[in-house]
Coordinates of C-alpha atoms in Angstrom, one line a residue:
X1 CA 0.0 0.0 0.0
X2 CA 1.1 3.7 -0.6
X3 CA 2.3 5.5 2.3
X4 CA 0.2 8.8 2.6
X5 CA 2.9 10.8 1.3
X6 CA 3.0 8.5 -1.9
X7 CA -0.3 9.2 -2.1
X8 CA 0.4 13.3 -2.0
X9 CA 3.1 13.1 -4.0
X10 CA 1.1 11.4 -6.6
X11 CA -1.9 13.5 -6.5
X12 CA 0.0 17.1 -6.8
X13 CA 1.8 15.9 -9.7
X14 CA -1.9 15.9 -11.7
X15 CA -2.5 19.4 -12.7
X16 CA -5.2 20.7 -11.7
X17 CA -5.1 24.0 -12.0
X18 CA -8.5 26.0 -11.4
X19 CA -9.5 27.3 -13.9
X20 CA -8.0 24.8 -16.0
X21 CA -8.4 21.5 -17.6
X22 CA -10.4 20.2 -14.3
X23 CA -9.7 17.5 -12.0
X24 CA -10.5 14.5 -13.8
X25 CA -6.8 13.0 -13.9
X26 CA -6.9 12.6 -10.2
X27 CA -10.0 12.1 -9.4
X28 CA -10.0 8.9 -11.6
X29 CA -6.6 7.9 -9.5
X30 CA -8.2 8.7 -6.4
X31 CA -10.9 6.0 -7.7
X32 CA -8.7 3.5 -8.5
X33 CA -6.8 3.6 -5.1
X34 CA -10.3 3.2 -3.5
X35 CA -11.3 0.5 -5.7
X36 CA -8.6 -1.2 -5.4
X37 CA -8.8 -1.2 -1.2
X38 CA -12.3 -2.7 -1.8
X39 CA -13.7 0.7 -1.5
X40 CA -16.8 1.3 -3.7
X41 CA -16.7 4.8 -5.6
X42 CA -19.3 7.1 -7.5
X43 CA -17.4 9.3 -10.2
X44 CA -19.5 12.0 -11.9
X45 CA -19.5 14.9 -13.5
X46 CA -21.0 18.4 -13.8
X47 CA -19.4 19.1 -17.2
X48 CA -16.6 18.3 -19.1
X49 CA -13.5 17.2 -16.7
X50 CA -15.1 18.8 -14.0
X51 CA -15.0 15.7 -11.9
X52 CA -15.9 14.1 -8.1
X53 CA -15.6 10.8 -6.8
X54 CA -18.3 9.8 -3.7
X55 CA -17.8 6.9 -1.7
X56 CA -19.8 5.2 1.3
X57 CA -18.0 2.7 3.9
X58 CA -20.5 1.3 6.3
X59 CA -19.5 1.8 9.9
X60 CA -21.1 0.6 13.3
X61 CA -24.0 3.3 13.4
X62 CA -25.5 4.7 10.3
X63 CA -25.3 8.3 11.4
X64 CA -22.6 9.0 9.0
X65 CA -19.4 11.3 9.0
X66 CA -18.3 13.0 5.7
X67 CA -15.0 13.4 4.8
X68 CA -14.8 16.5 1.9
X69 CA -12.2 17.6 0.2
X70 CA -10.9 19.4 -3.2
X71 CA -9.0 18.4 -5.8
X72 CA -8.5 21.5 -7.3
X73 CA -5.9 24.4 -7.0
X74 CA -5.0 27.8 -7.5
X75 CA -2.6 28.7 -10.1
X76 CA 1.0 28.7 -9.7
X77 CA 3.8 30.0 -11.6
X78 CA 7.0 27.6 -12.2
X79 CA 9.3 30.8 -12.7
X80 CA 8.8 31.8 -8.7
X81 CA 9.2 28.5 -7.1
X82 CA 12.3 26.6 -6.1
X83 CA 11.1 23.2 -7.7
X84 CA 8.4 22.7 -10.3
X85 CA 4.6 23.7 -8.7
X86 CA 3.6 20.3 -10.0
X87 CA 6.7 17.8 -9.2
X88 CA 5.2 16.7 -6.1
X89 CA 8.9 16.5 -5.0
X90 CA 9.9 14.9 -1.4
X91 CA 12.7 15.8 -0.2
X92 CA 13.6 18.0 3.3
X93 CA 11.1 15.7 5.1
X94 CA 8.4 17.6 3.0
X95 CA 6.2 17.3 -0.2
X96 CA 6.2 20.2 -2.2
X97 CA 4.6 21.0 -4.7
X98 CA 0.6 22.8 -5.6
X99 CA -1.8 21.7 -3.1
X100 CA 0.3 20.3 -0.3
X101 CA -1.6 21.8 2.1
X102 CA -4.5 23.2 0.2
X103 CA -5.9 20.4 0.2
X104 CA -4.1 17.5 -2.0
X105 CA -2.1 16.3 1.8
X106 CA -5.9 16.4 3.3
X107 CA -7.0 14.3 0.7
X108 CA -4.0 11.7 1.0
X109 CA -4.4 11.2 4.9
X110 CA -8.0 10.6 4.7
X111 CA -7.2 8.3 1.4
X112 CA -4.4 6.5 3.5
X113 CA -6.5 6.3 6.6
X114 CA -9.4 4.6 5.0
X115 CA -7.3 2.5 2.9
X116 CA -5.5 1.5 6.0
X117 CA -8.3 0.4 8.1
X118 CA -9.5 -2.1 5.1
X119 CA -6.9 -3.4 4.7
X120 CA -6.2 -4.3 8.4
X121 CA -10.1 -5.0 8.2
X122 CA -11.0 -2.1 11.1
X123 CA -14.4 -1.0 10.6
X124 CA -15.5 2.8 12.0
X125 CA -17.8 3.4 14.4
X126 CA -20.0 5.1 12.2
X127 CA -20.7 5.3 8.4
X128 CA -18.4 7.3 6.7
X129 CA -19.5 9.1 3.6
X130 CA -15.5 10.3 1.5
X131 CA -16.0 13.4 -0.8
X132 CA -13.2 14.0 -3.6
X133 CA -15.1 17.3 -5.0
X134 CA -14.5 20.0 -7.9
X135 CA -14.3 23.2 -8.2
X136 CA -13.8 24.5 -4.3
X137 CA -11.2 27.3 -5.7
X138 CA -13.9 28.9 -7.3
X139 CA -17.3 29.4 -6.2
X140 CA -18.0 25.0 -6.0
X141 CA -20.2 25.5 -8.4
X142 CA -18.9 22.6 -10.3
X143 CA -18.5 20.3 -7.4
X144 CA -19.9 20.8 -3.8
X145 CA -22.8 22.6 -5.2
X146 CA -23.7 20.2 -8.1
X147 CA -22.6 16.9 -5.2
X148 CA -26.1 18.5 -2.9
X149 CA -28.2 19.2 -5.9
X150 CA -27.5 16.5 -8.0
X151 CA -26.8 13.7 -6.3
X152 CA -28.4 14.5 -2.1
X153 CA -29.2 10.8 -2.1
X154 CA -25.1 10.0 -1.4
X155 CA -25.7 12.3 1.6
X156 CA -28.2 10.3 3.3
X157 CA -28.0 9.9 6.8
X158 CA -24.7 12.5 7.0
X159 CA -24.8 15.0 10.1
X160 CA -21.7 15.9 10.3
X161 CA -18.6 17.1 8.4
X162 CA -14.8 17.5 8.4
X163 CA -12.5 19.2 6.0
X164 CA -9.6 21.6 5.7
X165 CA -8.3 24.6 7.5
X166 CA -8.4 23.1 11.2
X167 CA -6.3 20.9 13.3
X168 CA -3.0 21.9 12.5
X169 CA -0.7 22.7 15.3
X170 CA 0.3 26.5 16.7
X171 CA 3.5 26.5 19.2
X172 CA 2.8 28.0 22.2
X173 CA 5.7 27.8 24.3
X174 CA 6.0 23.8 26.2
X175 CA 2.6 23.3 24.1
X176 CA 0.9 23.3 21.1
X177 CA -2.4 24.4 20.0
X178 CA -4.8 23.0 17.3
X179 CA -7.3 25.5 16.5
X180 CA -10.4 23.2 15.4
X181 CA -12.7 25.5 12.8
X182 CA -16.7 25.5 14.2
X183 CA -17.4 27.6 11.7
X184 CA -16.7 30.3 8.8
X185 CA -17.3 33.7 7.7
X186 CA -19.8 34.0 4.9
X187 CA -19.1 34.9 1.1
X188 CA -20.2 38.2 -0.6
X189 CA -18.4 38.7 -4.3
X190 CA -19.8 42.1 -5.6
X191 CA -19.7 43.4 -9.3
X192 CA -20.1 47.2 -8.1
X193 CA -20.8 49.3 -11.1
X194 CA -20.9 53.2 -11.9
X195 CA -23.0 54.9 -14.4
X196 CA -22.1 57.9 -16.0
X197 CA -21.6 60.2 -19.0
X198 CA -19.7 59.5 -21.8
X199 CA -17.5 62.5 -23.4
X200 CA -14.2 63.9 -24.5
X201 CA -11.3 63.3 -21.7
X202 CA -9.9 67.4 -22.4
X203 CA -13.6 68.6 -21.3
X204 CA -14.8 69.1 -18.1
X205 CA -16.9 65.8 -16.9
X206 CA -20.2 65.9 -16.6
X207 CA -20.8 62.9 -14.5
X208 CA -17.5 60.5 -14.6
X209 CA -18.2 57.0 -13.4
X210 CA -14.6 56.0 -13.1
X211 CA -14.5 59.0 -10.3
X212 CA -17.9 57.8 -8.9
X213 CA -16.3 54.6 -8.5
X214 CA -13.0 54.8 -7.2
X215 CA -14.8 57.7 -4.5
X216 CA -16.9 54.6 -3.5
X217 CA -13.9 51.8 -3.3
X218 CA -11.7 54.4 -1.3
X219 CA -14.9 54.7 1.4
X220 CA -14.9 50.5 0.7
X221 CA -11.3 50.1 1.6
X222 CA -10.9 52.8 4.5
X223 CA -13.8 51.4 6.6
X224 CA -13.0 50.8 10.0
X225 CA -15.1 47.6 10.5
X226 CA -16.2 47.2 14.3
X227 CA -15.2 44.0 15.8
X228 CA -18.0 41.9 16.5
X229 CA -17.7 38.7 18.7
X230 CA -18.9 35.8 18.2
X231 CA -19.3 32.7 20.3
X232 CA -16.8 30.9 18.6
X233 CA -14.1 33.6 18.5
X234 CA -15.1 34.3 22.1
X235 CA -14.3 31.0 23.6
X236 CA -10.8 31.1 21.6
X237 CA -9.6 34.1 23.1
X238 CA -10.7 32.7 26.4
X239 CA -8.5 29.5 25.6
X240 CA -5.6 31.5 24.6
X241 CA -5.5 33.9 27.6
X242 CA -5.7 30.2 29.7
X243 CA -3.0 29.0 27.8
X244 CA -0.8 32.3 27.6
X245 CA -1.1 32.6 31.5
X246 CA -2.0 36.1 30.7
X247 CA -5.3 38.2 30.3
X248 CA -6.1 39.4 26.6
X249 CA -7.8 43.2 26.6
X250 CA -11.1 42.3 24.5
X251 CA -10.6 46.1 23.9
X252 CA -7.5 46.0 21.9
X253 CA -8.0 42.6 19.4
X254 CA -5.5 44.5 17.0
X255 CA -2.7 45.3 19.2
X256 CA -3.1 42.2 21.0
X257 CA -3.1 39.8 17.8
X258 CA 0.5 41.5 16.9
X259 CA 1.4 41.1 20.2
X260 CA 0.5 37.4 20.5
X261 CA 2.2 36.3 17.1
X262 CA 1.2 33.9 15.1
X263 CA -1.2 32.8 17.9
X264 CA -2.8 36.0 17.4
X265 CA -4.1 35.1 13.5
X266 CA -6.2 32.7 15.0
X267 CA -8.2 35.6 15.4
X268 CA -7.6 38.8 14.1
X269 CA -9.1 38.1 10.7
X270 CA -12.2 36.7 12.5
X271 CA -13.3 39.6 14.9
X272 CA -15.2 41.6 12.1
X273 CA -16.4 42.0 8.7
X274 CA -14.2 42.8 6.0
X275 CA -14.6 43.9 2.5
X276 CA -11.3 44.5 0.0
X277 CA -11.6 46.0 -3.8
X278 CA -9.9 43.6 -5.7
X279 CA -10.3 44.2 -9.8
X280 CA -11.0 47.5 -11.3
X281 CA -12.5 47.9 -15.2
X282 CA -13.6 51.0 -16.7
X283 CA -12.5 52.6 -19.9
X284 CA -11.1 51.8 -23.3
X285 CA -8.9 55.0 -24.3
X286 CA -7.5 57.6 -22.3
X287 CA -9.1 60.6 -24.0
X288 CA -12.5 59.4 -23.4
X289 CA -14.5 59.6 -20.5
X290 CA -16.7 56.2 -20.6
X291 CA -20.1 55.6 -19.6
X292 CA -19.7 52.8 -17.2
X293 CA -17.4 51.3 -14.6
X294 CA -17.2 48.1 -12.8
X295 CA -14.9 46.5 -9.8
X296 CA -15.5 43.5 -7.9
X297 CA -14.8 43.4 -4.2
X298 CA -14.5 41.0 -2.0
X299 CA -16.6 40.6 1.2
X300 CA -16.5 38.2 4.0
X301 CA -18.8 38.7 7.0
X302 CA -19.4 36.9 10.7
X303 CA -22.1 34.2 11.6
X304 CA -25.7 35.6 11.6
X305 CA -23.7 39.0 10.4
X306 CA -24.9 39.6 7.1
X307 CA -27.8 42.1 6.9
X308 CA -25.5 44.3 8.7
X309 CA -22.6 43.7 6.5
X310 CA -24.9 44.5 3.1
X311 CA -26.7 47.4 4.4
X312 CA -23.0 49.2 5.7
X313 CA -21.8 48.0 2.1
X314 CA -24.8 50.0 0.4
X315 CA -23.8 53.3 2.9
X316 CA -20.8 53.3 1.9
X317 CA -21.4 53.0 -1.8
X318 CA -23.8 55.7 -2.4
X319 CA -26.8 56.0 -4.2
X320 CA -25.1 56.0 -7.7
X321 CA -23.2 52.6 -7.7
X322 CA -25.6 49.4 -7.7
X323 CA -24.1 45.9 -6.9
X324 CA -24.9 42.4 -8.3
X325 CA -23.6 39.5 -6.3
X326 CA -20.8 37.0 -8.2
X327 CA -21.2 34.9 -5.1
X328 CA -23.2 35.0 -1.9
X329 CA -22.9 32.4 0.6
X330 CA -24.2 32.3 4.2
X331 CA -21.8 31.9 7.5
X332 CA -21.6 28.0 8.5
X333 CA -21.6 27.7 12.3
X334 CA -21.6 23.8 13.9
X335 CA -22.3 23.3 17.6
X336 CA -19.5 23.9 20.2
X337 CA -19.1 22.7 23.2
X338 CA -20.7 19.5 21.2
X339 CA -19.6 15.8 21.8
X340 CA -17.6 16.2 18.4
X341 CA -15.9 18.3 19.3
X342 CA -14.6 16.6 22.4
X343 CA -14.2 13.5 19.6
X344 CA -11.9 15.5 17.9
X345 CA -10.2 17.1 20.4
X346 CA -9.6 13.4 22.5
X347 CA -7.7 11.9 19.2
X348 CA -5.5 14.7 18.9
X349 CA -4.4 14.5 22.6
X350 CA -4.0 11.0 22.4
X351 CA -1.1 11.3 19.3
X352 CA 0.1 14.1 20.9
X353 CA -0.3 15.0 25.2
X354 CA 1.0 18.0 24.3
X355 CA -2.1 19.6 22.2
X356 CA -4.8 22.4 23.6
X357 CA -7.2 21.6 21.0
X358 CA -9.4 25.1 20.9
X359 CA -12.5 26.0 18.8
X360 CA -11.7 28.7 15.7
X361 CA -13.7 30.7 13.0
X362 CA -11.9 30.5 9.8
X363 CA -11.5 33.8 8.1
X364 CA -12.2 32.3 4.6
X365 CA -14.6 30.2 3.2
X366 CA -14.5 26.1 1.8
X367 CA -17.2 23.5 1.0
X368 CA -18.8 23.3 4.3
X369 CA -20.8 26.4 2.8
X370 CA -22.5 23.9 0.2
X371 CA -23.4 21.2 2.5
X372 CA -24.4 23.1 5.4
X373 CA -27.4 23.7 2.7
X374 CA -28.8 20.4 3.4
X375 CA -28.3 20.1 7.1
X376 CA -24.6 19.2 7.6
X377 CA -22.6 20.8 10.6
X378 CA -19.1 21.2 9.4
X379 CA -15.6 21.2 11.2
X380 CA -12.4 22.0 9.8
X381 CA -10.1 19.2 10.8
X382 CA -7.6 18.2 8.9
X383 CA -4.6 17.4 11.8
X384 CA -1.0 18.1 11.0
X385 CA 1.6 18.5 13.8
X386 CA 3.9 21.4 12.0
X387 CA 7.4 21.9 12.5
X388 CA 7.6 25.6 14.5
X389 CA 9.4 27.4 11.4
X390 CA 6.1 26.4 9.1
X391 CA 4.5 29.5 8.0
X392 CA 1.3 27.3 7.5
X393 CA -1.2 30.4 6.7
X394 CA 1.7 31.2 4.7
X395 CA 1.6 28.1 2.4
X396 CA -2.3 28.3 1.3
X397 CA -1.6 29.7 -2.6
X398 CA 1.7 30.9 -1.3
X399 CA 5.2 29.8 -3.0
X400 CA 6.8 26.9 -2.1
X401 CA 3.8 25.6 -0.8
X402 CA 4.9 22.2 1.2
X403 CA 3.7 20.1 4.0
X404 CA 6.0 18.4 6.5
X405 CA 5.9 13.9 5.7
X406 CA 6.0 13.5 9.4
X407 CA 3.0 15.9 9.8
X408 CA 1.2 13.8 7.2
X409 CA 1.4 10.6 9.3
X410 CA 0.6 12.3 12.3
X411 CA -2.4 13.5 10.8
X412 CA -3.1 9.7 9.2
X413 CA -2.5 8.3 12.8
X414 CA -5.2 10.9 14.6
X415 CA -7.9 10.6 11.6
X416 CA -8.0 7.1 12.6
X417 CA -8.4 7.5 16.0
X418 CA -11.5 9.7 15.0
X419 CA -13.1 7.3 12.8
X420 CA -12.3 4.2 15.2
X421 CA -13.4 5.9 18.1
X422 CA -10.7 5.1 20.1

């Protein structure tokens, strides 16, 4: 059997580059290595190469976990990395390459995991549902989306979820934390657009949309966002001042997120709304004044935040720009304290008696989105124990991007604690 960084290895070394030629390429090797274990699989599509594999393993108990992850990734460029994106090179005790952390070396330890259980003939406490999806580096629209239209009935019985962005391991002095995601803030993708009138750039303008516009991104992008608390983030910064030994002033997040480190971007992305301008389009020759303009800006709000997100958006806009959505997606928020949790948080302690396993909002967003549509509570736990000098927040679409072998098999040996139950 393929060790789980085989497995990684193998799978960044498909390109699948989003947008690209999709993921088909790996998700028909992620098939075969299921198959092969005596794992059933379900591989469809939602259009050409646009590709997810779905497979059920009966456990002791059919409430059923699900497993998702993506096969997809973001683009990278060969010229700016020290080995090629796609080589899937090990070497340095890590695997390099595209989608080592985000997510192809989530994908491998659950793929090892279950294909270690079967073949040792270990059966989990509870049906497992595995989710190789699409199209997560866009808007999913080609893969979780389509997996809880499409095809619900491979969701039966499912209530809750793991995935990426939680688990991994923070040092804090003698210990280490694993920040366990309950929860995400919510997707708004704006087209804003001016409208104006057209004339001759020499005369003065009569109404300019490009200076309508770029009035309304500056407000956009100099908007102090008040923090806003949320359970979740709440009971984290009460974990950290219990593990710092040291009050944190709830009155200075800012100041005391620099001060704490990289334990402190655990939550300073998470204490309030945010909204950045990221593409600008207006114009087609610089002596003309056009009629329109158009920029798309990013927005990510809090749990049960987002009427007050969309009406500040609009006051800060202005009458004369309207906005269409590219994307809109609600804040996910599973239960904690909940027994999962405690699941979760027991199977990391028992690899390693050094974790504080704490609960954490993830800034971003991933697939829990999609199937918290039909009823699914998601966590994002995906365990790696990281060596200290890991910029891990760092390696998500960064250069270089790489994840540690030994982190890998930490990661395999705590995801099957989880799904034994033991």
């Amino acid at each position: 059997m393929k060790s789980v960084a085989e497995i990684c290895s193998d799978l960044i070394r498909f390109d699948t580059t989003n947008p690209g030629s999709g993921e088909r390429p790996a998700a028909e090797y992620v098939a075969t290595l299921l198959e092969d274990g005596g794992i059933a699989t379900e591989v469809f599509e939602s259009a050409p190469r646009r590709t997810t594999v779905v497979a059920r393993i009966d456990g002791d108990s059919p409430d059923a976990l699900l497993i998702h992850g993506h096969l997809d990734v973001v683009p990278a460029d060969p010229a700016e990395w020290r080995m090629h994106p796609f080589s899937g090179e090990i070497t340095d005790g890590c695997v390099y390459g595209r989608g080592a952390v985000d997510m192809k070396g989530s994908c491998s330890m659950t793929l090892a995991t279950v294909l270690g259980m079967a073949a040792r003939g270990e059966r989990p406490k509870r049906d497992l549902v595995l989710a190789f999806l699409a199209d997560e580096e866009a808007t999913g629209e080609y893969g979780s989306r389509h997996a809880v239209t499409e095809h619900r009935e491979l969701f039966d019985g499912v209530t809750e979820a793991i995935s990426e962005s939680g688990g991994f391991s923070v040092p804090a002095g003698d210990e280490r934390v694993y920040p366990v995601a309950v929860g995400e803030r919510g997707t708004a993708w704006m087209k804003l657009t001016a409208h104006g009138v057209a004339g001759h750039g020499s005369r003065p303008a009569i109404d300019n949309p490009v200076a309508t516009l770029v009035h309304a991104l500056s407000r956009v992008a100099t908007h102090e966002w008040p923090v806003r608390l949320t359970p979740a983030v709440k009971a984290l910064i009460q974990s950290l001042s219990e593990i710092t030994g040291g009050p944190i002033d709830l009155g200075r997040l800012d100041e005391e997120a620099g001060r704490l480190g990289v334990l402190g971007t655990l939550f300073e992305g998470q204490i309030r709304n945010s909204a950045n301008p990221t593409m600008l389009d207006a114009g087609y020759k610089v002596n003309v004044v056009p009629s329109t303009a158009s920029a798309h800006v990013d927005g990510r709000y809090l749990p049960g935040l987002q009427e007050e997100f969309l009406a500040t958006i609009d006051d800060l806009l202005g009458p004369k720009i309207t906005r269409e959505f590219v994307n809109l997606e609600d804040a996910p928020a599973a239960p904690y304290p909940s027994p999962f949790f405690d699941e979760m948080a027991a199977a990391l302690l028992a690899e390693d008696p050094k974790a504080r396993p704490v609960p954490y909002l993830m800034s971003g967003g991933t697939d829990a989105k999609s199937f918290a549509r039909i009823g699914i509570e998601g966590y994002g736990f995906a365990p790696l124990m990281l060596r200290p000098d890991l910029d891990y927040f760092g390696m998500f679409h960064g250069k270089d991007e790489r994840v540690p072998v030994a982190g890998l098999e930490f990661g395999t040996r705590v995801l099957t604690r989880l799904l034994r139950g033991n």
